[in-house]
Short mmCIF file of C-alpha atoms in Angstrom, two decimals:
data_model
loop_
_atom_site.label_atom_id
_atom_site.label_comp_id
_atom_site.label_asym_id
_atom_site.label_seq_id
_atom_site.Cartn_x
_atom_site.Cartn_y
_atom_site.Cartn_z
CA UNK A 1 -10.53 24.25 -16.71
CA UNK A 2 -7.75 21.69 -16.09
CA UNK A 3 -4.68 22.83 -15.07
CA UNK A 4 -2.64 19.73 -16.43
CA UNK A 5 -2.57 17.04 -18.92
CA UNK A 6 -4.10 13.56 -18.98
CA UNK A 7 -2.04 10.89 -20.27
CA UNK A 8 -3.09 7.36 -20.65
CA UNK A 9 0.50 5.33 -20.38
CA UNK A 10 0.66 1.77 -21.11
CA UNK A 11 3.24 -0.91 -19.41
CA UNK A 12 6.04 -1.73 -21.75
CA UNK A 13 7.39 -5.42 -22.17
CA UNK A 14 8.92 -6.32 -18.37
CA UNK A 15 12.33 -8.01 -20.16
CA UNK A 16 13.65 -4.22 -21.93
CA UNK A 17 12.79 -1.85 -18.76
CA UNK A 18 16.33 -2.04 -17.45
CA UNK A 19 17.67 -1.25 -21.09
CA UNK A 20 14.69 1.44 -21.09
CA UNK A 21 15.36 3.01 -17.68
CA UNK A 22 19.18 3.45 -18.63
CA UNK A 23 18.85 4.92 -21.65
CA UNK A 24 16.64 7.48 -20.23
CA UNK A 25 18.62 7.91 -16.63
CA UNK A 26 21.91 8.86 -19.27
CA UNK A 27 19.47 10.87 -21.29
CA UNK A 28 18.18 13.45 -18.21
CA UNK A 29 21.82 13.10 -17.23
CA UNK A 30 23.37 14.92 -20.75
CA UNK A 31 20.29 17.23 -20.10
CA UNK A 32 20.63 18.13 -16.46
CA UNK A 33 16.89 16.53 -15.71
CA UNK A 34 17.18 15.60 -11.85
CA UNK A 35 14.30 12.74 -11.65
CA UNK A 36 13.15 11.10 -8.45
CA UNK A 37 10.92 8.75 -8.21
CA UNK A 38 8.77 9.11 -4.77
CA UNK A 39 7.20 6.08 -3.65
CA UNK A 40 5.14 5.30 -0.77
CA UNK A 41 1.97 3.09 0.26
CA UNK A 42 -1.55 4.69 -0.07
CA UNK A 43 -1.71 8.00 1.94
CA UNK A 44 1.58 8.22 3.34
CA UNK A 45 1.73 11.99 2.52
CA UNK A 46 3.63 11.77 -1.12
CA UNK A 47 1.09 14.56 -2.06
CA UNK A 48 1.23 16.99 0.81
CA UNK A 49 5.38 16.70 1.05
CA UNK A 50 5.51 17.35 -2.66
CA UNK A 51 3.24 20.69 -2.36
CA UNK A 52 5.82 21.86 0.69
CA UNK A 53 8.60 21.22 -1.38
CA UNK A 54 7.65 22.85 -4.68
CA UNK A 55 6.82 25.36 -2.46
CA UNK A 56 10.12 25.69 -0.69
CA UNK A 57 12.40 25.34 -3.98
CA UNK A 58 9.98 26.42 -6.87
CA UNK A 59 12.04 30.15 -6.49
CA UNK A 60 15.39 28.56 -6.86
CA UNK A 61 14.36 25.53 -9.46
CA UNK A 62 12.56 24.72 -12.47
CA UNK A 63 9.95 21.84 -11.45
CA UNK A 64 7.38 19.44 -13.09
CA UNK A 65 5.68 17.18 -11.44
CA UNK A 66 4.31 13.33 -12.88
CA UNK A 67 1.13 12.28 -10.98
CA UNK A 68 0.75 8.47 -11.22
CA UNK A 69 -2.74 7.00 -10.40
CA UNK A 70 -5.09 4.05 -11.05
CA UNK A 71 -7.68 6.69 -12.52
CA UNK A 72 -8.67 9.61 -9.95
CA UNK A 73 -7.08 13.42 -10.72
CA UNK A 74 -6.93 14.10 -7.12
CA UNK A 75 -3.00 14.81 -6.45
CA UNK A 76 -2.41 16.42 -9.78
CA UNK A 77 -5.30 19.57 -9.33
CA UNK A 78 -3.40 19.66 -5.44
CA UNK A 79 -0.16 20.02 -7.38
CA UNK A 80 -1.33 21.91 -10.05
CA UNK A 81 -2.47 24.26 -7.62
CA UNK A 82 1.12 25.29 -6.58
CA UNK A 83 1.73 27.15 -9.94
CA UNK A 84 4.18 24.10 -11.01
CA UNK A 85 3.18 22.54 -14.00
CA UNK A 86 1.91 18.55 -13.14
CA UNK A 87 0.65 16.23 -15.23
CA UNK A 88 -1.77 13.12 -14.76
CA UNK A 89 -0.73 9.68 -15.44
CA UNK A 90 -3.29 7.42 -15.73
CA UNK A 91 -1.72 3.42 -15.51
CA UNK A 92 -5.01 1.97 -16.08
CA UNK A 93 -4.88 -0.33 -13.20
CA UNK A 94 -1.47 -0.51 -13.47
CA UNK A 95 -0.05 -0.87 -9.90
CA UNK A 96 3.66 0.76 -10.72
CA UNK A 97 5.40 2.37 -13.67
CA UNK A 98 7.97 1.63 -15.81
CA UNK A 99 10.92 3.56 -17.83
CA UNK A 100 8.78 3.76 -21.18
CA UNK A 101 5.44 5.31 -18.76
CA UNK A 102 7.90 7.36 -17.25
CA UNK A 103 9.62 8.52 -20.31
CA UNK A 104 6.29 9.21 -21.64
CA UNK A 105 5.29 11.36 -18.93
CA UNK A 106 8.49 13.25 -19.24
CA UNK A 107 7.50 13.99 -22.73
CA UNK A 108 4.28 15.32 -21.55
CA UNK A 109 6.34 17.98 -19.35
CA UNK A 110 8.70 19.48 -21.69
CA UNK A 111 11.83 18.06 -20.19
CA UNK A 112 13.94 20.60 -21.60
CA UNK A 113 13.03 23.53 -19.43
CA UNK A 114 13.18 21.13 -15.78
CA UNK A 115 15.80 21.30 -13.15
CA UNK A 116 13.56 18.74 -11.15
CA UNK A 117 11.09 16.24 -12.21
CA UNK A 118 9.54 14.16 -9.83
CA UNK A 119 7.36 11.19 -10.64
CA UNK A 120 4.96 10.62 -7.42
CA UNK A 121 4.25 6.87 -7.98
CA UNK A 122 1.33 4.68 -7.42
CA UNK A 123 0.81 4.71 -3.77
CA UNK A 124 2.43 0.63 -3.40
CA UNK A 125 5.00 -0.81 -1.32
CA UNK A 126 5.52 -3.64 -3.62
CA UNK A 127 5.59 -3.34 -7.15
CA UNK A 128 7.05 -0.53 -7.56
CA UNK A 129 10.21 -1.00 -6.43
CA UNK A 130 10.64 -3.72 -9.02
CA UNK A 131 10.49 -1.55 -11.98
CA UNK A 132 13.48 1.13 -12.56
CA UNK A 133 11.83 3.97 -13.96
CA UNK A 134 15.18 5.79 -14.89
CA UNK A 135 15.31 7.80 -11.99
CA UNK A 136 18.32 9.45 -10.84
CA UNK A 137 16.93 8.40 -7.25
CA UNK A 138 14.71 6.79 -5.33
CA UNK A 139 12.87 8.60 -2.24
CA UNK A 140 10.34 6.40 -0.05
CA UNK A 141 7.84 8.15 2.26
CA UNK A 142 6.92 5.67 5.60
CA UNK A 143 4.64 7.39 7.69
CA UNK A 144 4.21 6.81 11.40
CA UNK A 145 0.55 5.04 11.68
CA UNK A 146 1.95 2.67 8.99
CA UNK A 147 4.22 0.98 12.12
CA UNK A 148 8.15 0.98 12.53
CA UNK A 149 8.20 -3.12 11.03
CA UNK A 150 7.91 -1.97 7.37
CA UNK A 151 11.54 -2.57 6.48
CA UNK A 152 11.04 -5.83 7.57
CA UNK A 153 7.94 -6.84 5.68
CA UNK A 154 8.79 -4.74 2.23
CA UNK A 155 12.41 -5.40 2.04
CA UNK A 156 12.88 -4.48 -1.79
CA UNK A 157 10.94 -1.15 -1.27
CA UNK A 158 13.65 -0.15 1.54
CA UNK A 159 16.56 -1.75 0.04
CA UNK A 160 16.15 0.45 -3.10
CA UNK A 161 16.00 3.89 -1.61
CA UNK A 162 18.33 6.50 -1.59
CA UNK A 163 16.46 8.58 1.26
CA UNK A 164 13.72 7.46 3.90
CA UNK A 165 11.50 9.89 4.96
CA UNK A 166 9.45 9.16 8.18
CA UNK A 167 6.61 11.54 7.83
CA UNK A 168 3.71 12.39 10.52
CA UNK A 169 6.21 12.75 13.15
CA UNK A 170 3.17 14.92 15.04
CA UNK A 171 1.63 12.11 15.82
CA UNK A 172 4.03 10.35 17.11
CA UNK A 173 2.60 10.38 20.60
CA UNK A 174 -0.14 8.61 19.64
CA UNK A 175 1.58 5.53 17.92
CA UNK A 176 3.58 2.49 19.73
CA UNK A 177 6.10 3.80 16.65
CA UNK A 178 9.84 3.25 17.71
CA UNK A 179 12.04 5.81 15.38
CA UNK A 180 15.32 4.02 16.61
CA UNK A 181 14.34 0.53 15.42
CA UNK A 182 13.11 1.81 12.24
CA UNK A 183 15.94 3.34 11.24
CA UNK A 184 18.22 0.15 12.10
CA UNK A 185 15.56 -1.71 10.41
CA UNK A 186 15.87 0.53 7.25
CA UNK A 187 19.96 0.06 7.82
CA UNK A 188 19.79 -3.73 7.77
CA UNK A 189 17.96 -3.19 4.32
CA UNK A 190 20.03 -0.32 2.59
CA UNK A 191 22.64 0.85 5.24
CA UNK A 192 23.64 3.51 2.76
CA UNK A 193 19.91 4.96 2.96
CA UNK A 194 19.25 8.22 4.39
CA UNK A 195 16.85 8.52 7.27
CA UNK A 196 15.23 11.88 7.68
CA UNK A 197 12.08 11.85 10.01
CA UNK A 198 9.56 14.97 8.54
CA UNK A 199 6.44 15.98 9.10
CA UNK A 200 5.19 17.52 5.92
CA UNK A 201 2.13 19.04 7.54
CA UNK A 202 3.82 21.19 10.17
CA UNK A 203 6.99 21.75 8.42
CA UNK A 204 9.32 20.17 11.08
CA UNK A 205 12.15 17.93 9.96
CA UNK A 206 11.71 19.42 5.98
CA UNK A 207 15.15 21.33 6.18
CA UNK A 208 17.12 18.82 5.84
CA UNK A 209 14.64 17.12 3.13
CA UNK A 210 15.04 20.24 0.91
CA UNK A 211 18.74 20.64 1.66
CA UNK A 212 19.36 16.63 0.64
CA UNK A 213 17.51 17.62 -2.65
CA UNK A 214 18.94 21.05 -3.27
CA UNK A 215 22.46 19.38 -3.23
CA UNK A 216 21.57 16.58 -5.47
CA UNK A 217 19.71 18.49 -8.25
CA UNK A 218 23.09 20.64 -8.27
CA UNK A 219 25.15 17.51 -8.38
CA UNK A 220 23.59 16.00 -11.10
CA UNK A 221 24.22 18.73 -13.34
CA UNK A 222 27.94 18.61 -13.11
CA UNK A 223 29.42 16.77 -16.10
CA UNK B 1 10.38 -23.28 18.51
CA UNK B 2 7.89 -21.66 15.63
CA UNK B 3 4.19 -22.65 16.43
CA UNK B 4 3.57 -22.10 12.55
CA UNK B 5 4.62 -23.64 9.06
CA UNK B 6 6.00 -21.68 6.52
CA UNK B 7 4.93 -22.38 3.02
CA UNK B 8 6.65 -20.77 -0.25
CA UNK B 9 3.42 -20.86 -2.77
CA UNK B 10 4.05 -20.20 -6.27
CA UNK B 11 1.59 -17.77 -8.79
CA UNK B 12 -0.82 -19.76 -11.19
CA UNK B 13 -1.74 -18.46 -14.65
CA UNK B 14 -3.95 -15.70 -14.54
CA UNK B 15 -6.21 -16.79 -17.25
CA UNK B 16 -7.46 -20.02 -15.14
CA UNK B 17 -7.53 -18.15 -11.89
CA UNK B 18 -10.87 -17.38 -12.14
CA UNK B 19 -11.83 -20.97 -12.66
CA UNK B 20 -9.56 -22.29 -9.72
CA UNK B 21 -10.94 -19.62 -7.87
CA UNK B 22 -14.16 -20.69 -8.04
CA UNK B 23 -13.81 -24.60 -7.99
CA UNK B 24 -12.10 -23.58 -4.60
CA UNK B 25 -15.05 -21.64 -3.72
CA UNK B 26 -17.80 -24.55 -4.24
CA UNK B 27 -15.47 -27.03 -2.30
CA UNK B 28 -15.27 -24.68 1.08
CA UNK B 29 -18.88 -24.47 0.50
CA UNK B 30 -19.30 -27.98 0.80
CA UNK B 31 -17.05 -28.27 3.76
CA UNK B 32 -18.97 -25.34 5.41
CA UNK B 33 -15.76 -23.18 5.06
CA UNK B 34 -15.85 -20.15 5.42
CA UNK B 35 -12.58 -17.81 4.10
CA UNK B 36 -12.79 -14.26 4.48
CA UNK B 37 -10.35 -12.55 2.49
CA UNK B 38 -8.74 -9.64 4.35
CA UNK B 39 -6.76 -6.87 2.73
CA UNK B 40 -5.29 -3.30 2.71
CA UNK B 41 -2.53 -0.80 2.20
CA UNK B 42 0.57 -2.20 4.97
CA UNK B 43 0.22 -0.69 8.45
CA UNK B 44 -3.26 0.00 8.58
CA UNK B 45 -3.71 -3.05 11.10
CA UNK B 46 -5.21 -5.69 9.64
CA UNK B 47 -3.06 -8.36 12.27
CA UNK B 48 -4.40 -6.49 15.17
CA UNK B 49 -7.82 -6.56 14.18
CA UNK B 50 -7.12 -10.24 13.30
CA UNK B 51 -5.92 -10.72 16.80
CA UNK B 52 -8.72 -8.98 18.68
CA UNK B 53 -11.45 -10.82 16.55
CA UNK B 54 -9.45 -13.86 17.06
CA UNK B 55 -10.19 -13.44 21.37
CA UNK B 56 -13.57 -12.39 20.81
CA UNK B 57 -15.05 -15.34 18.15
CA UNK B 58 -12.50 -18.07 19.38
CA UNK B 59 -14.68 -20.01 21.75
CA UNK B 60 -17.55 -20.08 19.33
CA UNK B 61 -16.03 -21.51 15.86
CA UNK B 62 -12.41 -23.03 15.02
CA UNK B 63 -10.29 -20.69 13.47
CA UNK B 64 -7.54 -21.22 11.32
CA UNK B 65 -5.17 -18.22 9.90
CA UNK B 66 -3.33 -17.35 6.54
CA UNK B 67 -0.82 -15.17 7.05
CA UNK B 68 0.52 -13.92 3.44
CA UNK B 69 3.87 -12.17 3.39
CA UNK B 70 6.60 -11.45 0.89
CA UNK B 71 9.21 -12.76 3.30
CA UNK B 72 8.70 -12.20 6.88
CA UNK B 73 7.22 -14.00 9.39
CA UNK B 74 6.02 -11.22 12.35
CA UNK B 75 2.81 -11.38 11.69
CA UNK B 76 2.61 -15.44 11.90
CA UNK B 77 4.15 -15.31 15.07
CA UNK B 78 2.30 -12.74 16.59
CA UNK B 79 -0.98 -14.53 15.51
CA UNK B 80 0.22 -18.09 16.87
CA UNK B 81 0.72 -16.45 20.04
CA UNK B 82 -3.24 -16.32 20.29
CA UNK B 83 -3.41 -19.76 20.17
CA UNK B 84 -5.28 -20.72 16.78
CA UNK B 85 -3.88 -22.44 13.95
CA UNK B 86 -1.73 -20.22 11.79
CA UNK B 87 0.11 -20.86 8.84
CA UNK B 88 3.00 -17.81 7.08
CA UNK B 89 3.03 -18.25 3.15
CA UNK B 90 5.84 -16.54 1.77
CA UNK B 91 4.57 -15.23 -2.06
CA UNK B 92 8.61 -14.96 -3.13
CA UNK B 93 7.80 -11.57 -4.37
CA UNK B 94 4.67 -11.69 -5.45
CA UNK B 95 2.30 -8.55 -4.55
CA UNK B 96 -0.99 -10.71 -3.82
CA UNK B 97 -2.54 -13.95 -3.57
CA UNK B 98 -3.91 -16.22 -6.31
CA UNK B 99 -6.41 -18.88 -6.22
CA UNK B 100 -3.95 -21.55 -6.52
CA UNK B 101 -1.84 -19.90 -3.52
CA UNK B 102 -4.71 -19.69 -1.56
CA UNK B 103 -5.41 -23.61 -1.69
CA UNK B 104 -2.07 -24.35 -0.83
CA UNK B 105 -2.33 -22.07 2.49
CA UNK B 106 -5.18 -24.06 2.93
CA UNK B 107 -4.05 -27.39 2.55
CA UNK B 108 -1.69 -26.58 5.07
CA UNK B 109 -3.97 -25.37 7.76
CA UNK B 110 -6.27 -28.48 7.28
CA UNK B 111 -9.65 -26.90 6.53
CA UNK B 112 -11.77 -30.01 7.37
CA UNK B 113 -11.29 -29.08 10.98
CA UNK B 114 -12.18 -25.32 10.64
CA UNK B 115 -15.19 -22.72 10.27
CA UNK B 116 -13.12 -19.88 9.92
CA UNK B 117 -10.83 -19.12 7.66
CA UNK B 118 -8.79 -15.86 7.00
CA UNK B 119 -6.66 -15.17 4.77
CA UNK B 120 -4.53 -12.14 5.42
CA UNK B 121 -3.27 -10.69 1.87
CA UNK B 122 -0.36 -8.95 1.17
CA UNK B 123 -0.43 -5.12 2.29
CA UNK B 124 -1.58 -3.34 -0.91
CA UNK B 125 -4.43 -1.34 -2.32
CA UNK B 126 -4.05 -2.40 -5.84
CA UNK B 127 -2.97 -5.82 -6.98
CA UNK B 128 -4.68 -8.10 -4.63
CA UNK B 129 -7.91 -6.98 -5.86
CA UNK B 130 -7.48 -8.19 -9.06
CA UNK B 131 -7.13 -11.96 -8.19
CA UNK B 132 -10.29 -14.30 -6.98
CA UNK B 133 -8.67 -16.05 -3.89
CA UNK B 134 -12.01 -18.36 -4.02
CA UNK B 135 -13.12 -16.70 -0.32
CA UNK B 136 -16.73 -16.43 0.67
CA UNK B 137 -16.45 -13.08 1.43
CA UNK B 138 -13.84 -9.70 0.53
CA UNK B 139 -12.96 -7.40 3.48
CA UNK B 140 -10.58 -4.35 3.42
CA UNK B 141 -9.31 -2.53 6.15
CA UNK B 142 -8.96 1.69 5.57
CA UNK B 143 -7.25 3.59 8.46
CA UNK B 144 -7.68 6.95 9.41
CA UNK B 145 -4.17 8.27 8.85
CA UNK B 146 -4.79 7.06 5.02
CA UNK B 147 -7.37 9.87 4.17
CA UNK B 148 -11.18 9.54 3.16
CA UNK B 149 -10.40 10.01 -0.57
CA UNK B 150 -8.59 6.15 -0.96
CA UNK B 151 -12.15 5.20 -2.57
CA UNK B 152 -11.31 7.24 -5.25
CA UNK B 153 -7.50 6.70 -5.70
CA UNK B 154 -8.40 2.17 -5.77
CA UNK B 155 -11.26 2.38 -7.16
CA UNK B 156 -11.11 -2.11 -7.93
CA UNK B 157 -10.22 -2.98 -4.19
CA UNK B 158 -13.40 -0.97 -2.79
CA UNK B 159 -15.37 -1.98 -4.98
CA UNK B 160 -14.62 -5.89 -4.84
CA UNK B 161 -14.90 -5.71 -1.17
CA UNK B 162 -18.35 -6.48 1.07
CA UNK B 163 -17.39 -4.99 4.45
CA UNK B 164 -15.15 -2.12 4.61
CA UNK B 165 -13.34 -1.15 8.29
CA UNK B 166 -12.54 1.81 8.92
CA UNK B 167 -9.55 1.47 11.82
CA UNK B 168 -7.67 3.64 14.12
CA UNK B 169 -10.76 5.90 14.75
CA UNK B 170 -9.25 6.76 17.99
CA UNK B 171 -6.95 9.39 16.07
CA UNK B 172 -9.47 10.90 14.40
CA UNK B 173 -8.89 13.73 16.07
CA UNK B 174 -5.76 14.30 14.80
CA UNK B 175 -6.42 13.81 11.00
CA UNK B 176 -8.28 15.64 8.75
CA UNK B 177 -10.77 12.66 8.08
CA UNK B 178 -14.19 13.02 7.12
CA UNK B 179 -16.28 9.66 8.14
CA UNK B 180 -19.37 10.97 5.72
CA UNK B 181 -17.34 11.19 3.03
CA UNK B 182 -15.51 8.75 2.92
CA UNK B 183 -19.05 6.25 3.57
CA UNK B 184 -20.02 8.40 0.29
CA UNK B 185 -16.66 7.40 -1.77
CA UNK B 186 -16.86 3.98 -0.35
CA UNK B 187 -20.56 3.51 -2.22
CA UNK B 188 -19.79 5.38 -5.34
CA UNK B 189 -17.44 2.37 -5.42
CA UNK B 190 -20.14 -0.02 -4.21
CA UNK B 191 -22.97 0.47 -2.78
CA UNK B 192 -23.68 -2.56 -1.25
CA UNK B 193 -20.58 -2.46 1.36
CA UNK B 194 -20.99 -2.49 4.74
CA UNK B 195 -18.85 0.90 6.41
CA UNK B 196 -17.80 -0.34 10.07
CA UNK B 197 -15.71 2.43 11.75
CA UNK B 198 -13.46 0.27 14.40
CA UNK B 199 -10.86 0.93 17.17
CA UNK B 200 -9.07 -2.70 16.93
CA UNK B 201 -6.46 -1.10 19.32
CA UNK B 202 -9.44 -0.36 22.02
CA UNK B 203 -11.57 -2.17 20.67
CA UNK B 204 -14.47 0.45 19.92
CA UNK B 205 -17.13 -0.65 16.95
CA UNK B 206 -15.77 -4.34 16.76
CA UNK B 207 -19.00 -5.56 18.29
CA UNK B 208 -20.91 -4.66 14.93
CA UNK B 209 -17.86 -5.94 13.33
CA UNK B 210 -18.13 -9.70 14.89
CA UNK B 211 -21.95 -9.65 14.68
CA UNK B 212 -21.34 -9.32 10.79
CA UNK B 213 -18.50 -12.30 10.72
CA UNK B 214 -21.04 -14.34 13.32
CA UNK B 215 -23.63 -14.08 10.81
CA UNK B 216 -21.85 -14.86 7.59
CA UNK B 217 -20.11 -17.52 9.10
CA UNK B 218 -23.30 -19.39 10.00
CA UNK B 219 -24.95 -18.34 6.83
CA UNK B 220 -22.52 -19.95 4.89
CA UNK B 221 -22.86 -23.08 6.60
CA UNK B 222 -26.69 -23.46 5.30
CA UNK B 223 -27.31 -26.03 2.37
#
C-alpha cells in the first residue's frame, strides 16, 4: 500500500501567481509553516539530500514533504520511506509549479501540524524559477558533473536563491569542476546567496546545510 | 573578435508550431538538410560531444551549429573555436526551441551550404520535448551522474527521441548506475531508440555514435 497521496494539480492563470504566492507566503507566515522550495535540474540529488535531512531534523521538527513530478512516484515512496509524511504531485507535464499547485499540495499535508514543508520541484533549471510558489525560500541544488558555468547559463535560477548547495563534492576529483569560480559565478548572480558545497551521499558539508535550515525554520516563527 | 552571430529569436504560437514545424521539415528535405535536434538536462555535455563529433565528421560533410541559450554565449564560442559555422540564439527566456526559432537559427547559418545541421536546445528534460523544431532526427544526451531512472521521471523527452547517449561512462564507477536498466526504462519509453553509452571526454563508444549520424545523414539525402 501507498504510503502517500496522489494529487493531480493543475497550473493556475500565469497573470495572479504573484498575488497567489503572497497570499499564501503571509498565510504559512501567521501559521509558522517554514516552506522551501528546492529546485534543481534532473538528478542533481534533491531526493537523496532531502532523505538526509528529514533524517537529521525529523527529531527536532515537524516535516512534510511535496514531491513534484511529470508522472513517476519514484521520490515520494524514497521519502515516504523516512517515516515523514510526503505527498505526490503530479503537474501533468507541467515543467514547474505555481502558488495555487503549491497551495494545493499544502492542503494535501495538513499544514497545521508542519514546522517544515518542503516542495522538491520539477527537476528544471528554467522554468521554475519564474513562478513564486509562496515559499519562504528558495534552495537550488548544482551538482558537480553538471559543470561550474551554470550560473552563467541559468542566470534567473541562481539569481533567485537564497542558498546554493554544490552537492557530489566526492567526486570532485574526477570533474574539471572549479568550486572557486562557481561560487563567484553564483555571487555575480545573487551576491547575497549562500554557498554551501555538500555531499548528500557521504554526509560531508551537511552541517552547515541543517544548521542554515534549523535557524531559519526558528526564525520564521517569530512574529 | 566573436567568430559567431548572435540572434534574439522570438516564440511562435503553439497551435501552428506543428505546421511550421513540418513545412520546415519538407524544405531541409529538399535541400538535403539534415538537423539533428540535440537535447538534455544542463551539464550533461551535450557541447563536448558536439565538439568531439565536430573533429571526427568535419572533413566528410559541412557542418553548421545552433547553439540555443537563454543568454550566454560559452558554448558558441567554444564551438567556433573548432572551426565550423556556428551561430548563439538567445531564446530571451524561453525554456526551448520552437519551429519558428529554429528557422531563424537557420537562416542565419545559411543552410544551402550545409549537410549537417545541429541544433543544440536549451538544457532541460521537459519543455523542449514538447515543441517540433522541424529536425530530421531527435537526440538526447543522459549522463551518468543523472541516475538510470530519468526514463521514468521525463517520460515525453525519451520517448520523442531516436538515439539516446548515454555520457560520462568513464565515472561509472563512482555512481550507482545501472546500464541494463536504464536501456530497459529507455524502451518502456520507446522502443525503437537507439542506447549508445559514450565517453565524449575520452572519446570511448563515439565510433558507433558517428556511424549512426554518417548513416542518417546520407540517408536523408536520398530522393
Amino acid at each position: 500500500m501507498k504510503a502517500y497521496k496522489v494529487l493531480e494539480v493543475k497550473q493556475s492563470v500565469f497573470a495572479a501567481n504573484d498575488k497567489e504566492a503572497n497570499e499564501l507566503r503571509l498565510n504559512l507566515k501567521e501559521k509558522g509553516v517554514f516552506l522551501l522550495n528546492l529546485m534543481s535540474s534532473p538528478g542533481s540529488g534533491k531526493t537523496t539530500t532531502l532523505q538526509r535531512t528529514i533524517e537529521a531534523l525529523k527529531d527536532e521538527m515537524k516535516i512534510g514533504i511535496m514531491e513534484a513530478d511529470i508522472d513517476s512516484e519514484v521520490d515520494a515512496q524514497t521519502i515516504s520511506d523516512t517515516g515523514v509524511k510526503a505527498i505526490q504531485l503530479h503537474t501533468g507535464g507541467m515543467c514547474h509549479l505555481d502558488a495555487a499547485m503549491t497551495k494545493q499540495g499544502l492542503e494535501g499535508l495538513e499544514i497545521d501540524e508542519i514546522d517544515l514543508a518542503v516542495l522538491e520541484n520539477v527537476g528544471n533549471l528554467v522554468c521554475p524559477a519564474e513562478f513564486d510558489t509562496g515559499s519562504s525560500k528558495n534552495a537550488m541544488i548544482l551538482s558537480v558533473p553538471e559543470g561550474h558555468d551554470k550560473p552563467l547559463k541559468y542566470p534567473l535560477m541562481f539569481s533567485i536563491c537564497d542558498v546554493v548547495l554544490i552537492n557530489k563534492i566526492d567526486v570532485l576529483p574526477y570533474f574539471d569542476f572549479d568550486m572557486e569560480k562557481c561560487r563567484e559565478y553564483v555571487h555575480m548572480r545573487n551576491p547575497q546567496a549562500k554557498v554551501i558545497p555538500i555531499c548528500a551521499r557521504t554526509g560531508e558539508g551537511m552541517d552547515e546545510w541543517y544548521d542554515w535550515l534549523r535557524h531559519e525554520v526558528q526564525n520564521w516563527k517569530k512574529k
